[in-house]
CSV table of C-alpha atoms in Angstrom, one decimal:
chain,number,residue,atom,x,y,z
A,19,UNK,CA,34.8,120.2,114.9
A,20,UNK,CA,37.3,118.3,117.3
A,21,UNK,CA,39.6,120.1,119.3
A,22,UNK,CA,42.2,122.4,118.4
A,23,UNK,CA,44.9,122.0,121.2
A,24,UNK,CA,45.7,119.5,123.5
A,25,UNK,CA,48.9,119.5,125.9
A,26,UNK,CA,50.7,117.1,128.8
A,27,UNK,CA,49.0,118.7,131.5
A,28,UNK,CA,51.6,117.9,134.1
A,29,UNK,CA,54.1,119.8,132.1
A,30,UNK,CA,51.6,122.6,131.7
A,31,UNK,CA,51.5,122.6,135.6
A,32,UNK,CA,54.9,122.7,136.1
A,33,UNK,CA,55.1,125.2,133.4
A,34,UNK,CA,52.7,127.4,134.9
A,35,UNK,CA,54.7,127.5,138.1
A,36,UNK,CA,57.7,128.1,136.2
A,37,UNK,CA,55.9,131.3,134.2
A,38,UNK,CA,54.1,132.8,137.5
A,39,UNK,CA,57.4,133.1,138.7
A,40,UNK,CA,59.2,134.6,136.3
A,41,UNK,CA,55.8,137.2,135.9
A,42,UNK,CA,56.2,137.7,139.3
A,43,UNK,CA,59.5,139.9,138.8
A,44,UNK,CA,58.1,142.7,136.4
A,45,UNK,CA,57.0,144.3,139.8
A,46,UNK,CA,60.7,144.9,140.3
A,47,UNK,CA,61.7,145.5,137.0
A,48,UNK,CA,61.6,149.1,134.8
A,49,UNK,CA,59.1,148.9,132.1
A,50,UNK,CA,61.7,148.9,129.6
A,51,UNK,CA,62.7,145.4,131.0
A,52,UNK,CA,59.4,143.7,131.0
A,53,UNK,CA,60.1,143.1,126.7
A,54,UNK,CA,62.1,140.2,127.5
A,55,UNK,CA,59.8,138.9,130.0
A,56,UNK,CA,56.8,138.9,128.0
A,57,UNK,CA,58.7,137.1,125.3
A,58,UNK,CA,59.8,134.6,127.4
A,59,UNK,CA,56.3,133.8,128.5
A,60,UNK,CA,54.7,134.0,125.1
A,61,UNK,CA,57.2,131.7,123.7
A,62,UNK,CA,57.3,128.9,126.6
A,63,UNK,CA,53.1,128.3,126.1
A,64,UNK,CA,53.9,128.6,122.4
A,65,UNK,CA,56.2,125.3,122.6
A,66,UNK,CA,53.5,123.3,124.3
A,67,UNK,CA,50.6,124.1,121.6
A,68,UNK,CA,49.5,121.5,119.7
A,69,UNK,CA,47.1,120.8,116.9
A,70,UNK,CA,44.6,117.9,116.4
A,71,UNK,CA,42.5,117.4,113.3
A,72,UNK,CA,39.5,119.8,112.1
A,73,UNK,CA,36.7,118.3,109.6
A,74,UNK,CA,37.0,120.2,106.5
A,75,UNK,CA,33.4,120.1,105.4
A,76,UNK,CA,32.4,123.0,107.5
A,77,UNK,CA,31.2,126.2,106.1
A,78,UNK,CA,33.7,128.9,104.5
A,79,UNK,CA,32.4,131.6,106.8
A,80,UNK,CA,34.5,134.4,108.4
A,81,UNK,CA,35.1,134.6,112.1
A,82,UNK,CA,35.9,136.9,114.8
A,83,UNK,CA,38.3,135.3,117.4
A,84,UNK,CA,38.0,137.9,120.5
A,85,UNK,CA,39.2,138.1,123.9
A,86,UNK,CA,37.6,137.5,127.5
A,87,UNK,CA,39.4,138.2,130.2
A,88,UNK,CA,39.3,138.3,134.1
A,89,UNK,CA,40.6,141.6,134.1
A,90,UNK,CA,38.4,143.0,131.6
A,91,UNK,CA,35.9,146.1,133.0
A,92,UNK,CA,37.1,145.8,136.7
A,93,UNK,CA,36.1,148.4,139.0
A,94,UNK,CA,39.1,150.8,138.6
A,95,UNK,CA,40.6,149.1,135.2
A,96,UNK,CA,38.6,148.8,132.1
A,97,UNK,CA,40.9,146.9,130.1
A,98,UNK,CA,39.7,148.1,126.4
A,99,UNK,CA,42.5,147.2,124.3
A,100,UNK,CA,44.8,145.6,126.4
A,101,UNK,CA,44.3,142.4,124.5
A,102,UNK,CA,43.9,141.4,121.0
A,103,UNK,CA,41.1,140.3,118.6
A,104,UNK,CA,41.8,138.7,115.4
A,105,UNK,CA,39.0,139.1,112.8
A,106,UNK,CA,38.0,137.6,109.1
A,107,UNK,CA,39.4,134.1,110.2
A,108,UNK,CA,38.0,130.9,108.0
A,109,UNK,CA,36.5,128.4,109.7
A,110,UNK,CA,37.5,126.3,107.6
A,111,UNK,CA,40.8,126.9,107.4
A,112,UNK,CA,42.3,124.7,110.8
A,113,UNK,CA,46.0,126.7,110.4
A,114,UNK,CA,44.5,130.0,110.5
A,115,UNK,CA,42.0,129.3,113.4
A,116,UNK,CA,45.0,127.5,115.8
A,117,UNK,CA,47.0,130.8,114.8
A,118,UNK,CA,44.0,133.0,115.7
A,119,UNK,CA,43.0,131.6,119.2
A,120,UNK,CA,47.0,131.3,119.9
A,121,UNK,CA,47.4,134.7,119.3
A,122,UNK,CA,44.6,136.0,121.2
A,123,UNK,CA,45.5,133.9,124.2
A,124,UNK,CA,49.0,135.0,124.5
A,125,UNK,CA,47.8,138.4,124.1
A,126,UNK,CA,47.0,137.7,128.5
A,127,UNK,CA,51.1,138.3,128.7
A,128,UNK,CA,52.2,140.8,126.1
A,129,UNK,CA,54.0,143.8,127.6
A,130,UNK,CA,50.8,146.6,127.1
A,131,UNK,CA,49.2,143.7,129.9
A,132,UNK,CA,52.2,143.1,132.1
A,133,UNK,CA,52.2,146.6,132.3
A,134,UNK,CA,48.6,147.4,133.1
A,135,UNK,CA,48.7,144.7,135.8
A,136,UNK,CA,51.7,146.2,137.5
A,137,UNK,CA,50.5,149.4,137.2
A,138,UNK,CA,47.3,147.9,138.9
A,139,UNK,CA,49.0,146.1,141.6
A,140,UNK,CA,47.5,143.1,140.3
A,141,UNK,CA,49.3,139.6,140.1
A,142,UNK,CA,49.5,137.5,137.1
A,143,UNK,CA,48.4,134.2,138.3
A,144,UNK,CA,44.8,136.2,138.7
A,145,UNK,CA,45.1,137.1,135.1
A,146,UNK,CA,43.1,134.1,133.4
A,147,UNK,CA,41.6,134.4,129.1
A,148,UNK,CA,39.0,132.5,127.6
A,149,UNK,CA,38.6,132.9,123.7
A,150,UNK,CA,35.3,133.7,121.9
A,151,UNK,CA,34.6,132.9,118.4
A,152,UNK,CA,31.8,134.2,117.0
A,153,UNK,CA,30.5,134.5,113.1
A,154,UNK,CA,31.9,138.1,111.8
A,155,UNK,CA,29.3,139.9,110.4
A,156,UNK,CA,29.6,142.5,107.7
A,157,UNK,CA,28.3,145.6,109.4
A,158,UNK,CA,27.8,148.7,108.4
A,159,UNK,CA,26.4,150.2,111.8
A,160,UNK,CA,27.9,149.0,114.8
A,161,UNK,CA,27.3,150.0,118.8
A,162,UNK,CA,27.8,149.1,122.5
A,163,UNK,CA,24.6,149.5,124.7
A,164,UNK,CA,25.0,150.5,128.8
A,165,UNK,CA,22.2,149.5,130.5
A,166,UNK,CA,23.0,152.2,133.0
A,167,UNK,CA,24.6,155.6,132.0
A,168,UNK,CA,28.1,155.1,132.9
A,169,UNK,CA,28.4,158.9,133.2
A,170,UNK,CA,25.6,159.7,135.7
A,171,UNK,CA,25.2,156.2,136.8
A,172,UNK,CA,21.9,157.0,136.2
A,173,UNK,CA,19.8,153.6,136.6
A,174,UNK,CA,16.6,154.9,134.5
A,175,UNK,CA,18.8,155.7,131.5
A,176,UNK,CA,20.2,153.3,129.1
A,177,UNK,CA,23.3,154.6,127.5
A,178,UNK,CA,24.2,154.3,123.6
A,179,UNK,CA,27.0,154.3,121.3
A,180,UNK,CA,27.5,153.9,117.5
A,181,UNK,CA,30.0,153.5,114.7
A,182,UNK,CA,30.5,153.4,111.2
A,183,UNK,CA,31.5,149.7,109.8
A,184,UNK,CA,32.9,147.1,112.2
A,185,UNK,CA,32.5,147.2,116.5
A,186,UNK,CA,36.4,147.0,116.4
A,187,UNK,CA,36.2,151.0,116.9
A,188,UNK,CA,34.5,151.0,119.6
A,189,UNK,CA,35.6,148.0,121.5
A,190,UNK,CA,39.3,148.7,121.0
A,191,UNK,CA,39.3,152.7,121.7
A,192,UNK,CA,42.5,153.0,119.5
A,193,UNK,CA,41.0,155.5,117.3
A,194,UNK,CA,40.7,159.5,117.7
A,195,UNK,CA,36.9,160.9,117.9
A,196,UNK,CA,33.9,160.1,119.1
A,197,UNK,CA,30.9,158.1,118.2
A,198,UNK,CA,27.5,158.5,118.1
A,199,UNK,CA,26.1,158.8,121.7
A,200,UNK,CA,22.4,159.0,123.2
A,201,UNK,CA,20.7,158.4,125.6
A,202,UNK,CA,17.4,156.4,126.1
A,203,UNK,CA,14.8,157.4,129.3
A,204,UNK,CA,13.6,153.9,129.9
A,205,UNK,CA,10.0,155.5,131.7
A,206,UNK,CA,9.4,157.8,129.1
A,207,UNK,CA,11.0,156.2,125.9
A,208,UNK,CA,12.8,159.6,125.1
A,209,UNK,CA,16.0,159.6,123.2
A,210,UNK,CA,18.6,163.1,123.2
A,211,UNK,CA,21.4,162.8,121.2
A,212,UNK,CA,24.4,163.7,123.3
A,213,UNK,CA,26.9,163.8,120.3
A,214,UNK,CA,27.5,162.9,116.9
A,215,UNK,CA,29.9,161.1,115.4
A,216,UNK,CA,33.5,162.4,114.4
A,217,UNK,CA,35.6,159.5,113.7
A,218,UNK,CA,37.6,159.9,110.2
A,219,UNK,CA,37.4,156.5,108.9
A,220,UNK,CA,35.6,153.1,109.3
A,221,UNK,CA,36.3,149.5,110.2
A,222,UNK,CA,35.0,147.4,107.4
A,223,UNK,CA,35.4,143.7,106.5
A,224,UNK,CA,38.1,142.4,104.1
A,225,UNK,CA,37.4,139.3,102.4
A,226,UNK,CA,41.2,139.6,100.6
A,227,UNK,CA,42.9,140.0,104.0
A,228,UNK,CA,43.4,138.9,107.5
A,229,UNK,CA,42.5,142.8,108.6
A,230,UNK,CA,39.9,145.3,108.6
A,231,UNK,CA,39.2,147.6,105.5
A,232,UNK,CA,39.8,151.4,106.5
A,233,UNK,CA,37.7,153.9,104.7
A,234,UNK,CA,37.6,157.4,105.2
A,235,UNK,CA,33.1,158.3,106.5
A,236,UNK,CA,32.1,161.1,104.5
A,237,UNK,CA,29.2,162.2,107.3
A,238,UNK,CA,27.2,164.2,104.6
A,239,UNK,CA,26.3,160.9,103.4
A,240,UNK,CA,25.4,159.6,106.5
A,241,UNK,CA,21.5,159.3,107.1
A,242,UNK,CA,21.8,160.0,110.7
A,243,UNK,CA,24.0,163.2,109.8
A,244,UNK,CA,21.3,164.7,107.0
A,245,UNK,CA,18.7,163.3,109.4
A,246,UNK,CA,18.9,163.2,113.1
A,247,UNK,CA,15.6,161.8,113.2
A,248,UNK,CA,16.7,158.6,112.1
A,249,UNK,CA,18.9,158.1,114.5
A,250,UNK,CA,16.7,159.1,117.2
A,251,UNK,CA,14.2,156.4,115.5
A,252,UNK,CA,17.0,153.7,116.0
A,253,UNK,CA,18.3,155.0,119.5
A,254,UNK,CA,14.4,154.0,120.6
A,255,UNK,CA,14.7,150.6,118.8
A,256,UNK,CA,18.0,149.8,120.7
A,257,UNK,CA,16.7,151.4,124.0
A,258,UNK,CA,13.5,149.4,124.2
């Protein structure tokens, strides 16, 4: 498909300038006044977005819009949640995939990230977002794989989480519990289960609606609850 946005790139200099500045003042500001800031910013790149024509013959499948940032998983700030994903967007619907990629690029300056970088001592001009769009699949089991234990920093072990339904739970750590965590001994191929899941509901796709699907996970039906086995089988699969 052709491209989405296109902008007078002088402006956009001028305008960056312009913004950087105005950024610049949160460090002197009370968090309470850093609202108006971030409005200010999100609504200047706002003004210069513009949309060019997308072919319409392209297939009706649902897409996950996501962020990537610079200051994503930095040495002393992880960034999990900080910005936002939008998920179950059409491709082939042009308005709702310009709205999608808007929305996840402004998320670089709404007030949760002004805040963090602040916090962080870190200046906004360093604070760069590209967008990835990627086919949403309907999952029903979903994890995040360390290829060394963050906890022991242990090199030898790969480190293993899972969820019921969508990665969202995981990725954006704004739900209460735990997932499913083991770990793999890459030289001996063992797997322990270091703790099972407790999270009260799942993330599922909605085919009726722009969001996820909550539903409450009944563990007793859960194969890896009635048999840990299973779950050991498929820590092994994802370890190897």
């Amino acid at each position: 498909y052709t491209t989405l946005f296109r902008s007078d790139l002088s402006r956009m200099d001028e305008l960056r300038e312009q913004l950087l500045k105005r950024l610049s003042e949160v460090y002197g500001q009370m968090d309470q006044e850093i609202d108006e800031i971030a409005k200010y910013v999100q609504e200047q790149i706002s003004q210069q977005v513009k949309g060019d024509e997308v072919q319409q013959n392209l297939n009706d499948c649902l897409l996950a819009v996501r962020s990537s940032s610079t200051l994503e998983d930095l040495d002393k700030m992880a960034g999990a949640g900080l910005f936002d994903s939008i998920l179950n967007v059409k491709l082939s619907d042009r308005s709702q995939m310009k709205k999608a990629i808007t929305e996840v690029w402004l998320s670089l300056f709404n007030k949760r990230a002004i805040i963090s970088r602040k916090q962080n001592g870190i200046a906004s001009c360093r604070a760069q977002m590209a967008i990835l769009v990627q086919r949403m699949i309907d999952s029903e089991i979903s994890f995040i794989i360390h290829s060394v234990n963050p906890i022991t920093d242990d090199p030898s072990q790969v480190y293993i989480e899972l969820a019921i339904g969508q990665g969202e739970t995981l990725a954006s750590a704004n739900q209460s519990g735990t997932p499913y965590r083991l770990t793999f001994d890459k030289k001996t191929g063992k797997v322990q289960v270091v703790a099972f899941a407790s999270y009260s509901y799942g993330l599922f796709a909605n085919q009726l609606s722009r969001g996820l699907a909550k539903r409450c996970v009944d563990y007793s039906q859960i194969p890896f609850h009635k048999n840990p086995a299973d779950l050991m089988s498929l820590g092994a699969h994802l370890g190897e």
